[in-house]
Coordinates of C-alpha atoms and ligand atoms in Angstrom, one line a residue:
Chain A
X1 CA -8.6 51.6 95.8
X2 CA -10.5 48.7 97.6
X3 CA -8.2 45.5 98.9
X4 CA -9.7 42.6 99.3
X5 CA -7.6 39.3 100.3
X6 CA -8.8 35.5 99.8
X7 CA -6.7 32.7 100.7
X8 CA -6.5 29.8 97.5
X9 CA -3.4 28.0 97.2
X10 CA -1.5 31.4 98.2
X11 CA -3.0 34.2 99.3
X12 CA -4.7 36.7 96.8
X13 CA -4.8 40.2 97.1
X14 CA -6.7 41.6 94.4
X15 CA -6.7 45.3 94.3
X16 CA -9.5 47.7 92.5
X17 CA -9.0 51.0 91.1
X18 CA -6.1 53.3 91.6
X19 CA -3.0 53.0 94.0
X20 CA -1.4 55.7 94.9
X21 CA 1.3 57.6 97.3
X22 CA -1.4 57.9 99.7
X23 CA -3.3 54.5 99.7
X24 CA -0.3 52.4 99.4
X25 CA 0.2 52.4 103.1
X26 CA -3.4 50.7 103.6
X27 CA -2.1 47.9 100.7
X28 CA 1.7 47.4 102.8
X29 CA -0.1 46.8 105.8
X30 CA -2.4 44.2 104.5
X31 CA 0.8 42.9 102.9
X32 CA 2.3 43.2 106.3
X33 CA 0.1 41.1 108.0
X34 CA 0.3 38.6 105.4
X35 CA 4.0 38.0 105.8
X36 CA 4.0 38.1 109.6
X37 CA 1.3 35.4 109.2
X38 CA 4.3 33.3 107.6
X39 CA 3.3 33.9 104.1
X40 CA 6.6 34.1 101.5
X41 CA 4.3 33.8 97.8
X42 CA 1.7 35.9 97.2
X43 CA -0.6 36.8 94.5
X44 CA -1.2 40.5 93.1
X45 CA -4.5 40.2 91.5
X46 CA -4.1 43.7 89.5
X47 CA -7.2 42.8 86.8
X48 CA -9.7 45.4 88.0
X49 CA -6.9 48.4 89.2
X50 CA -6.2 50.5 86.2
X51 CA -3.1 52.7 87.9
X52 CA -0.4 52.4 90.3
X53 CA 2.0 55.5 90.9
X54 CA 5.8 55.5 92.8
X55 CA 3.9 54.7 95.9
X56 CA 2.2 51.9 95.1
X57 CA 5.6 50.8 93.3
X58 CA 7.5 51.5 96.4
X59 CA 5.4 48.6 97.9
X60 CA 5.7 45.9 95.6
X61 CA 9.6 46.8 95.9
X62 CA 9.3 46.8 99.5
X63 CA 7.1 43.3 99.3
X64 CA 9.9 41.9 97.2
X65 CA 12.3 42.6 99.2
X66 CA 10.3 41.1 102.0
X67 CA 10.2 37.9 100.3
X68 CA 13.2 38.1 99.5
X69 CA 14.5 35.3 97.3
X70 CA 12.5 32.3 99.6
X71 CA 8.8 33.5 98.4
X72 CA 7.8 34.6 94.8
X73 CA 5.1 37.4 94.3
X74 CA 3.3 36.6 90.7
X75 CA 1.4 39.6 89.8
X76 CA -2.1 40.1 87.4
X77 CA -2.3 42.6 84.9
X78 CA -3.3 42.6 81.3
X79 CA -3.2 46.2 81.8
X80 CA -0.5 47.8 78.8
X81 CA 0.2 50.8 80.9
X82 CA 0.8 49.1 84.2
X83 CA 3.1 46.4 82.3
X84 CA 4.7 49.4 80.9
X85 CA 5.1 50.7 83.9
X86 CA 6.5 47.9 86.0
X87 CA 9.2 47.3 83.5
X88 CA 10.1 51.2 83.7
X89 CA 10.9 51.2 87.0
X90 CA 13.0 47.8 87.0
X91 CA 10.1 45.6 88.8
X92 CA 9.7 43.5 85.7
X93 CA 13.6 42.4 86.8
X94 CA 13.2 40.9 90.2
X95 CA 14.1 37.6 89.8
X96 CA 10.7 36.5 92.2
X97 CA 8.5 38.6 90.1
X98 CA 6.4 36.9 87.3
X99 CA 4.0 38.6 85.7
X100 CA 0.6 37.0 84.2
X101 CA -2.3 37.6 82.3
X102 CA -4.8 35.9 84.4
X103 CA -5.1 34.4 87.7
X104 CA -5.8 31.3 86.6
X105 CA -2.0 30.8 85.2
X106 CA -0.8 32.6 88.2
X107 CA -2.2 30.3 90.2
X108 CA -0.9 27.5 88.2
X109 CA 2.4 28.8 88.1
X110 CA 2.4 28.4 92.4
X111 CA 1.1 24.9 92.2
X112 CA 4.4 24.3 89.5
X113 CA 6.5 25.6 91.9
X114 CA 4.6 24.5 95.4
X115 CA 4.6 20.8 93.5
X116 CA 9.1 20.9 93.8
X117 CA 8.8 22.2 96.8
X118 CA 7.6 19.0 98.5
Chain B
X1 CA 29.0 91.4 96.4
X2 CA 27.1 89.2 93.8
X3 CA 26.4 91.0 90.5
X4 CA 22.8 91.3 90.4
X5 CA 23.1 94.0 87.5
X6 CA 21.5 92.8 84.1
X7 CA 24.9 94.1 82.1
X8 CA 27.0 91.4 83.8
X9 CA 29.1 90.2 81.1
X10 CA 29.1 86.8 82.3
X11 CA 27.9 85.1 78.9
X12 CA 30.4 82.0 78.3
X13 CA 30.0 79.2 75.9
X14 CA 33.0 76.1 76.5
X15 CA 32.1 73.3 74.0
X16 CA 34.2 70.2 74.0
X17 CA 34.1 66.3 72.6
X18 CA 31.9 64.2 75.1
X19 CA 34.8 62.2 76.6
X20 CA 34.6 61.7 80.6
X21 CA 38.5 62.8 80.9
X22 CA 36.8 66.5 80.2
X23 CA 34.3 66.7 83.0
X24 CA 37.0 67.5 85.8
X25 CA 37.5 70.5 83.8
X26 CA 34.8 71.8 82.7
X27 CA 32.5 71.3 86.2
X28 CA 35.6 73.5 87.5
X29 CA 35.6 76.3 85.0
X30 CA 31.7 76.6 85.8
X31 CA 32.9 77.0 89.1
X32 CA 35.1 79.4 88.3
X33 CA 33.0 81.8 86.7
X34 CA 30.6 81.3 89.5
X35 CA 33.0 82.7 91.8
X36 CA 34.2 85.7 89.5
X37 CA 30.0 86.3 89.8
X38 CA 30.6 86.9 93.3
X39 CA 28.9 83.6 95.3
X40 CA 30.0 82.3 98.3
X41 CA 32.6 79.3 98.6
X42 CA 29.6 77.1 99.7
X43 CA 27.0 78.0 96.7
X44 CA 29.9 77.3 94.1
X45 CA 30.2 74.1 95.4
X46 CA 26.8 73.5 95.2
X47 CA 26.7 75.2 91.8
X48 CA 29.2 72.7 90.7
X49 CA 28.5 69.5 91.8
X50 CA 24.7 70.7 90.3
X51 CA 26.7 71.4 86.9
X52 CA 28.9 68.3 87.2
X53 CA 25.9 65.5 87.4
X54 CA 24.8 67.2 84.2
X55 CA 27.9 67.3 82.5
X56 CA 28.4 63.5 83.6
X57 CA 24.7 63.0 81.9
X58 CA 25.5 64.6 79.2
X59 CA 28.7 62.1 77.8
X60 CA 27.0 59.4 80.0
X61 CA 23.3 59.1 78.7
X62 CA 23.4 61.7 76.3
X63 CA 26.2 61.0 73.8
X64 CA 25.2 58.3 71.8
X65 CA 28.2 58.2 69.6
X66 CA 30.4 58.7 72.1
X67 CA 33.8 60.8 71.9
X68 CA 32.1 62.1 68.1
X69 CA 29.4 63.6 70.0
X70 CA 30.0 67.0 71.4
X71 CA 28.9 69.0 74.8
X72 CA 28.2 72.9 75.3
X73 CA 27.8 74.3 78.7
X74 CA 26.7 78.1 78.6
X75 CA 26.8 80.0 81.8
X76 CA 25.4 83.5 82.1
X77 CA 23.3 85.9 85.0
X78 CA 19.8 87.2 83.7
X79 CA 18.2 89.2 86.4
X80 CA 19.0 87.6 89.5
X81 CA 19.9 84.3 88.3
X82 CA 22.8 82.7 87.6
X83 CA 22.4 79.9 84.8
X84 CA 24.3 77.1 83.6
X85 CA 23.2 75.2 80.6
X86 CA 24.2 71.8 79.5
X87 CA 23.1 70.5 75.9
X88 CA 24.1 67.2 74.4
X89 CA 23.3 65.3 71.6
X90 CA 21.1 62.3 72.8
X91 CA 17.8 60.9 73.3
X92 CA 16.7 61.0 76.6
X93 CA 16.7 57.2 78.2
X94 CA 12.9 56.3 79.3
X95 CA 14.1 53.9 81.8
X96 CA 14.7 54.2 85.5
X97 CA 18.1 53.5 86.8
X98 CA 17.0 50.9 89.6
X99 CA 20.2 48.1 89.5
X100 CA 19.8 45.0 88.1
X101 CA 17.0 43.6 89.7
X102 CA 17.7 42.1 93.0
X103 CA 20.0 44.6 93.8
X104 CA 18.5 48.5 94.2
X105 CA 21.5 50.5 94.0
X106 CA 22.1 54.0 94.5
X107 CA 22.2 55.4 90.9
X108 CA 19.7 58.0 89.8
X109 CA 20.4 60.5 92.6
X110 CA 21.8 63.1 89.8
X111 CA 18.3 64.4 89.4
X112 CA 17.4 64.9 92.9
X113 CA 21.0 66.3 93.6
X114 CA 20.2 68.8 91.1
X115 CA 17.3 69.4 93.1
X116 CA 18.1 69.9 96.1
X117 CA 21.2 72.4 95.5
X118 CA 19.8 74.5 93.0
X119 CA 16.6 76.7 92.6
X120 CA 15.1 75.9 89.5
X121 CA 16.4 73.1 86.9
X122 CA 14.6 72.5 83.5
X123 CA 15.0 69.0 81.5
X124 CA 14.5 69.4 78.1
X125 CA 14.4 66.4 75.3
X126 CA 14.4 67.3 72.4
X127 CA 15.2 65.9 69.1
X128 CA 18.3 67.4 68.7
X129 CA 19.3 66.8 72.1
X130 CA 18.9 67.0 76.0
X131 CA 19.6 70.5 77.7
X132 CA 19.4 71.0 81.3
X133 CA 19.1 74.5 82.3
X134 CA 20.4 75.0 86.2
X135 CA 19.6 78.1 88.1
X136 CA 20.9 79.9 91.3
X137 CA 19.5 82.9 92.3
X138 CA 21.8 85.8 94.1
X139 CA 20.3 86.4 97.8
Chain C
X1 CA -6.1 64.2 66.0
X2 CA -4.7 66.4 68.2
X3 CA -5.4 69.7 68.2
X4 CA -2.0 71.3 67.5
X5 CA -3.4 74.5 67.0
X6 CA -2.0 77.4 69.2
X7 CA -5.7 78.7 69.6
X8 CA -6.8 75.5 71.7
X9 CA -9.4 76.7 74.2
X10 CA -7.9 74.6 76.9
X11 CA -6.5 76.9 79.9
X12 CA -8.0 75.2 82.5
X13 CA -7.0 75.7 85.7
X14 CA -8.2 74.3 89.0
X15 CA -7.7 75.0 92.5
X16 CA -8.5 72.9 95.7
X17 CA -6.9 72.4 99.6
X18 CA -4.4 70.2 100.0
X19 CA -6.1 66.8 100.9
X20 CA -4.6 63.6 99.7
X21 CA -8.3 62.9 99.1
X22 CA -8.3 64.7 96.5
X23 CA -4.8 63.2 94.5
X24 CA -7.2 60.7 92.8
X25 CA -10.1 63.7 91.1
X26 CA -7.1 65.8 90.7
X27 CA -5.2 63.7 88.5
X28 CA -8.3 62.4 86.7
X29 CA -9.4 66.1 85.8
X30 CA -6.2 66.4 83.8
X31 CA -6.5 62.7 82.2
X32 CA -9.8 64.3 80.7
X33 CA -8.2 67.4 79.9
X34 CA -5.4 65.5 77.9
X35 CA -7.9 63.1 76.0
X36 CA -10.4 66.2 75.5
X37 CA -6.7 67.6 73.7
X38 CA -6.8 64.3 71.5
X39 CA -3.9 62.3 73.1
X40 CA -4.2 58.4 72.6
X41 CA -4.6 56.3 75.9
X42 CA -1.1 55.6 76.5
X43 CA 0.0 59.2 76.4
X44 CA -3.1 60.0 78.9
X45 CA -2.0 57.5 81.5
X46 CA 2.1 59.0 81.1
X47 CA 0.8 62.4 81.4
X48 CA -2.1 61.3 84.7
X49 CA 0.9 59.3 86.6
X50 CA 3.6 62.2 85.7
X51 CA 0.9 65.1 87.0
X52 CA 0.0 62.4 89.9
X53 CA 3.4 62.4 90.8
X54 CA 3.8 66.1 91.0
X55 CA 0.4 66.6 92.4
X56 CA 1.3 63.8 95.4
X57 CA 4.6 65.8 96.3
X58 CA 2.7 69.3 96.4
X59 CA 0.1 68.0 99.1
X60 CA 3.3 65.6 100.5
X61 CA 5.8 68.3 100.8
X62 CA 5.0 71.6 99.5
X63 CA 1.7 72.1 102.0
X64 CA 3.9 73.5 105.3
X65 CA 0.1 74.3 106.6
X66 CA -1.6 71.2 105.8
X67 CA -5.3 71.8 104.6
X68 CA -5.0 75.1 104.8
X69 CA -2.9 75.3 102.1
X70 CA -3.6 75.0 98.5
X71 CA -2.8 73.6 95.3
X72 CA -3.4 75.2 92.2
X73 CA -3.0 72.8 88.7
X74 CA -3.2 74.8 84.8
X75 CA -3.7 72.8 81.8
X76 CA -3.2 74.3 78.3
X77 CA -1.9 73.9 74.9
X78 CA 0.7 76.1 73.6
X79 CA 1.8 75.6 70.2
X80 CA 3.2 72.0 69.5
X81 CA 3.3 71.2 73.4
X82 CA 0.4 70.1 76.4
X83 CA 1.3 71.6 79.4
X84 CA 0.4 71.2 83.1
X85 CA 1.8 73.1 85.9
X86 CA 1.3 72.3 89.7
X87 CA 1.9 75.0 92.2
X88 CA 2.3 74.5 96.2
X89 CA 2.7 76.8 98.9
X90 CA 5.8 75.5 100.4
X91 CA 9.5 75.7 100.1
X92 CA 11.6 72.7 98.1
X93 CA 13.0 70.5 100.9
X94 CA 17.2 70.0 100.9
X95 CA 16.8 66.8 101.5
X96 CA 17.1 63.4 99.7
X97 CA 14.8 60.9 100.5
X98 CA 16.9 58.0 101.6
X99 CA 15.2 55.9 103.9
X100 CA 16.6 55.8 107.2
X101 CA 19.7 55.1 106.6
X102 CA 20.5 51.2 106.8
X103 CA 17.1 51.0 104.4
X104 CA 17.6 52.5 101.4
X105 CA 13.8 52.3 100.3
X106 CA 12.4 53.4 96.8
X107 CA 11.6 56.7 97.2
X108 CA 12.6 59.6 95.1
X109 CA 11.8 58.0 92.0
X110 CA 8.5 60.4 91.3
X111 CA 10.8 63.2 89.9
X112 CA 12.3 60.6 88.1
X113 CA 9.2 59.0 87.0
X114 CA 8.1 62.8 85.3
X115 CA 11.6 63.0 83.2
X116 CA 11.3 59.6 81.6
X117 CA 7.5 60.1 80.6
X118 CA 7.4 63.7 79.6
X119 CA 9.5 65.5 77.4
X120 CA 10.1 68.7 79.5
X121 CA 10.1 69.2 82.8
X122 CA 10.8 72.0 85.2
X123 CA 11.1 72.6 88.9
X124 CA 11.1 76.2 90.1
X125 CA 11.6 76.6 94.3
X126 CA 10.6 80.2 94.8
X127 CA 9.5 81.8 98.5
X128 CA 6.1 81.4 97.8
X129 CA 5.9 77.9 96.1
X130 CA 7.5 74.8 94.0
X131 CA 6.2 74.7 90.6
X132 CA 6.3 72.1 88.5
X133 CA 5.8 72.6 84.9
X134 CA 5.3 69.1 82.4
X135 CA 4.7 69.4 79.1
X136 CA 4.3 66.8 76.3
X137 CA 4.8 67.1 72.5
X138 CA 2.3 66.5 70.2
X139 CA 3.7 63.9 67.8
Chain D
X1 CA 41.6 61.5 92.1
X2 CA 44.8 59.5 93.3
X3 CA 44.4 56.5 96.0
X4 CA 46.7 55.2 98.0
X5 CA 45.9 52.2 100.2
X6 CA 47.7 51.8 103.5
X7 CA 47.9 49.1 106.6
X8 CA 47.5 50.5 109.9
X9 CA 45.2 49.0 112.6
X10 CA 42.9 48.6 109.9
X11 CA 43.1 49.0 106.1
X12 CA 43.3 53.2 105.4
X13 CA 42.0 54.4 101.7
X14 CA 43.0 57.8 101.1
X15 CA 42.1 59.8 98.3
X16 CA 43.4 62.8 97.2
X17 CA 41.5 64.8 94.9
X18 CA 37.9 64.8 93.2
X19 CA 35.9 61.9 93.2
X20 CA 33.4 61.7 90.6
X21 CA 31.0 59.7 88.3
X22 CA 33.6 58.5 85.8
X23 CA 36.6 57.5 88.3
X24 CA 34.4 56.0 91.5
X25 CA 34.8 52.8 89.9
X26 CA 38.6 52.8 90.6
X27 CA 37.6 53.8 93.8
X28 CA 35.3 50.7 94.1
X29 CA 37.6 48.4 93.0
X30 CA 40.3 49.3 95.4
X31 CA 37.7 48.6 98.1
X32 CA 36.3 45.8 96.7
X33 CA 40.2 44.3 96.6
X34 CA 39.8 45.3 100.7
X35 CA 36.8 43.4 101.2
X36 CA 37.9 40.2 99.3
X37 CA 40.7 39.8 101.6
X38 CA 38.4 39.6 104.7
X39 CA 38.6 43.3 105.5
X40 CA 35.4 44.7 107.2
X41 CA 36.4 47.7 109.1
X42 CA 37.8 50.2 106.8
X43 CA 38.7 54.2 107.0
X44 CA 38.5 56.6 104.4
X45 CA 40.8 59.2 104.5
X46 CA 39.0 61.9 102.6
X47 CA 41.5 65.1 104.2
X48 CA 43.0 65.9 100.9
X49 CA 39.8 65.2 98.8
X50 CA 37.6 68.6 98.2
X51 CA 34.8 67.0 95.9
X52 CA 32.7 64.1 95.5
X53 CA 29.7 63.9 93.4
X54 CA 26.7 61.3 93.2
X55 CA 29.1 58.5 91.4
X56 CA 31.1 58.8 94.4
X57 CA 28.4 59.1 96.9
X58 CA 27.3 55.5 95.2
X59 CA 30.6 53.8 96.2
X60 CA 30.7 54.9 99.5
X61 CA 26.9 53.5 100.0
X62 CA 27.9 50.2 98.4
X63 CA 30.6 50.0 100.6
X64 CA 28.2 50.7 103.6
X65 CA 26.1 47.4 102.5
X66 CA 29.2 45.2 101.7
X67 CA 30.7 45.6 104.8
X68 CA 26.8 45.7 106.6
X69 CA 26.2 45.1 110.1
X70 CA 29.0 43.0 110.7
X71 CA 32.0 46.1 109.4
X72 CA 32.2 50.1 109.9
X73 CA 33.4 52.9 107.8
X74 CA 35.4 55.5 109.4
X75 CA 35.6 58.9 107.5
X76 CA 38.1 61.6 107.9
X77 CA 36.9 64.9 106.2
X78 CA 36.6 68.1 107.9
X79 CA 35.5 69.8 104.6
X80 CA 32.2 71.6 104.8
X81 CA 31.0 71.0 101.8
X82 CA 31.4 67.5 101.9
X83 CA 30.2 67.1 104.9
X84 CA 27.3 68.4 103.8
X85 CA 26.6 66.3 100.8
X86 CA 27.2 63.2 102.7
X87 CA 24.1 64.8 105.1
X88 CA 22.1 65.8 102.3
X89 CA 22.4 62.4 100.7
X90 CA 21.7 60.4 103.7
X91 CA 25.5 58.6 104.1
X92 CA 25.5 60.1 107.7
X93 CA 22.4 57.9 108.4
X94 CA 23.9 54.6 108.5
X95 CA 24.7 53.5 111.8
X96 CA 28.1 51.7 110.5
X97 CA 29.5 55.0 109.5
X98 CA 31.0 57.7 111.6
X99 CA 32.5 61.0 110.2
X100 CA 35.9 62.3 112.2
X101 CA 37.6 65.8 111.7
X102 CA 41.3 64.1 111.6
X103 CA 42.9 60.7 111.1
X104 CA 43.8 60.4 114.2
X105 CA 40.7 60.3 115.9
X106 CA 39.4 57.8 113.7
X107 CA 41.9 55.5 114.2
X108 CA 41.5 55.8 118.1
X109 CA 37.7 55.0 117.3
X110 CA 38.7 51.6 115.8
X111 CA 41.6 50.8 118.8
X112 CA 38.3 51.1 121.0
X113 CA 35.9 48.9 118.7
X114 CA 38.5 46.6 118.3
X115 CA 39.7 45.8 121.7
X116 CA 35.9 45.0 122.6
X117 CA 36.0 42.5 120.2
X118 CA 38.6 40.7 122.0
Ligands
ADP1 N1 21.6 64.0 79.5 C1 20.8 63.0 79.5 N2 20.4 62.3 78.4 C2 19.7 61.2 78.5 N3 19.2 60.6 79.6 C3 19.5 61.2 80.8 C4 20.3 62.4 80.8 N4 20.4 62.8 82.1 C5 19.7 61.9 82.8 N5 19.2 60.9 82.0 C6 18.3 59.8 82.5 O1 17.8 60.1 83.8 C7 18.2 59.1 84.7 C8 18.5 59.7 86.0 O2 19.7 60.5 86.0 P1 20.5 60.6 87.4 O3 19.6 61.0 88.4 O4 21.7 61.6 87.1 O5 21.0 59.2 87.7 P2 22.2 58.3 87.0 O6 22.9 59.1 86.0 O7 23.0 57.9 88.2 O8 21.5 57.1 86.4 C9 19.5 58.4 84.0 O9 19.6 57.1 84.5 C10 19.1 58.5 82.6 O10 18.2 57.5 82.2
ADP2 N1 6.4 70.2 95.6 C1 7.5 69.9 96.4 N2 7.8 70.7 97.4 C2 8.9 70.5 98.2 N3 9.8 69.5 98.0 C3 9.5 68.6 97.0 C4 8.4 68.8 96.1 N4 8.4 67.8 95.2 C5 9.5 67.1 95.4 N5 10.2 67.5 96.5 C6 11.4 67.0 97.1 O1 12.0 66.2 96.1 C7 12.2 64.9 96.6 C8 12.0 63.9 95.5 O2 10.7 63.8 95.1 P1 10.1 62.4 94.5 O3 11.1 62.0 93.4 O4 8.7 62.6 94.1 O5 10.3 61.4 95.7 P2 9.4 61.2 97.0 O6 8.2 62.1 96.9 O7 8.9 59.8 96.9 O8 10.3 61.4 98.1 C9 11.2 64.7 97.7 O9 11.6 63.8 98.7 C10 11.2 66.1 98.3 O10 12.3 66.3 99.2

């Protein structure tokens, strides 16, 4: 797993390779710091991570609940199995969770919502 | 004195229509003949909660015609274990109980109850049916 | 085509300390195995997360020792069904993972994860180890 | 299961019996009923109840996050077993509830909560 975050109109965390029980704390903490920095939507670029296990779940349910229902997380993933996946375990149902096939409409999708906001 | 002999007789079959009026019951006959099998007041308990969150699987998740479909719990001792089975007549749900959403709730702790108070605990789908298979062993 | 013959080479098994550096190899060695076996893509990454689930909780909570512990994964075919097992050193904890109490997080839902993507699963606590035993039909 | 709700210094739930899966949501309703008519302190009277099972165990956590920081739940069981469960499941854990061996003494509990609050 490699994290790397960029900051566009939202942050963008964009995650490579595999998340699991073990490396998830090292994606909550960069999560972490992203929220004590203020930030309520964020961006999950999943495109280039292939697998995510119940502890990388725990942390997007834990980042949800974070945001609660003032930020939005809209997440990246053209992945089948990782869609699959996410709708399993109830993710897909979060009322702040949108899921996308690219970036580019993710990113779209916060200017949409940023645009209201002002 | 637990019966750790091979010959116990213990080999009971209780079938009955999947309605949830029959799961008081039926989690206390289990109990029942886990007390003629000689365990303590505190392993029956377990052995019967254990027992109960199956049966409330069973005619919960597992019936899907409802009061048509039927449930058979087996309960014998084989070498040192003392087994309860519970069969239904379902498809196992591939879906997580997590809430609606917004709200995690508590469901989905049957499993790991299961766990936790017994030994060894087999889930089996099959076509015909889901059967989980709950063992205790005599110490 | 899978290979639904009972005389499938595959018995692999593969032993290492328990180091969460090696969840990732681990559950990648038994993806291979299950595509080698002739399981589409899908049932490959059910079968990887449900054996990186077990995996995970034998180096979380069945290594009392730490490193010096090990873990010990078989893969094989037996007539219609792939199996994997996973065996730890430790005992089974009697304990629910619940957060601390006023957070009720999202843990415990890797036992849960294995039941809704295999079709049999069994947990066996005995004094020298958890096993955990997954299988999946061919279909 | 029977329940029979009471009025003392604070609203007193007693059940009799076994609590499971399939008749918790009576259970729930009787407490939601509470909870709608402002209550947030209530006690459980659990001294004739010998059983509960996961179903149960779900009320009594949805009670704990109704009520939340603001209420407390006062249980009366001095059965081992249950006891035990409520440990194993990780009810004890909450910092709103307490367990008590007799009625009594959790009654006394909420004269002592209450009269700070005045
Ligand atoms: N007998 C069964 N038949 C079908 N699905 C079952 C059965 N037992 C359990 N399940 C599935 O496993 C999940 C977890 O069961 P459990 O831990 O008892 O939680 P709960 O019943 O509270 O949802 C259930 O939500 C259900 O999807
Ligand atoms: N190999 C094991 N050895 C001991 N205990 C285990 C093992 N696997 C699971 N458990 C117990 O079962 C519980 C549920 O496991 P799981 O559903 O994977 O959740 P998590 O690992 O996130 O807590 C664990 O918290 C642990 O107490």
């Amino acid at each position: 797993m490699k994290i790397e975050v960029t900051k566009e109109i939202v942050p963008v965390i964009e995650i490579t390779g595999e998340v699991d029980y073990f490396r998830a704390p090292e994606l909550e903490s960069a999560i972490d710091d992203l929220i004590l920095d203020g930030n309520r939507n964020l961006l999950f670029d999943f495109s280039k991570a292939d697998y995510i296990d119940s502890g990388g779940i725990e942390v997007l349910i834990g980042t949800l609940r974070k945001i609660s229902k003032v930020g939005r997380l809209n997440f990246v993933s053209s992945n089948d199995d990782v869609v699959r996946l996410l709708d399993l375990v109830g993710v897909s149902r979060y009322s702040t969770f949108s899921l996308f096939s690219s970036k580019d409409e993710a990113i779209e999708d916060f200017k949409e919502v940023l645009k209201k906001c002002q | 004195m637990p019966v750790t002999d091979k010959k116990c007789s213990v080999n009971n079959e209780y079938a009955f229509a999947s309605e949830t009026k029959f799961l008081q019951q039926a989690r206390n006959l289990v109990a029942e003949i886990a007390t003629d099998c000689g365990f303590s007041e505190q392993i029956v308990f377990d052995i019967k909660l254990a027992a109960g969150e199956a049966i409330a699987n069973a005619i919960e998740h597992g019936s899907p015609n409802g009061k048509s479909n039927s449930i058979k719990i087996t309960c014998y001792c084989e070498n040192d274990d003392f087994i309860v089975i519970v069969r239904d007549e379902g498809r196992f749900k591939k879906k997580l109980p997590v809430g609606t959403g917004d709200n995690v709730n508590f469901r989905g702790r049957g499993v790991l109850i299961m766990l936790a108070l017994m030994d060894k605990v087999i889930i089996d789908e099959t076509k015909s049916g889901t059967s989980v298979h709950l063992s205790k062993r005599y110490r």
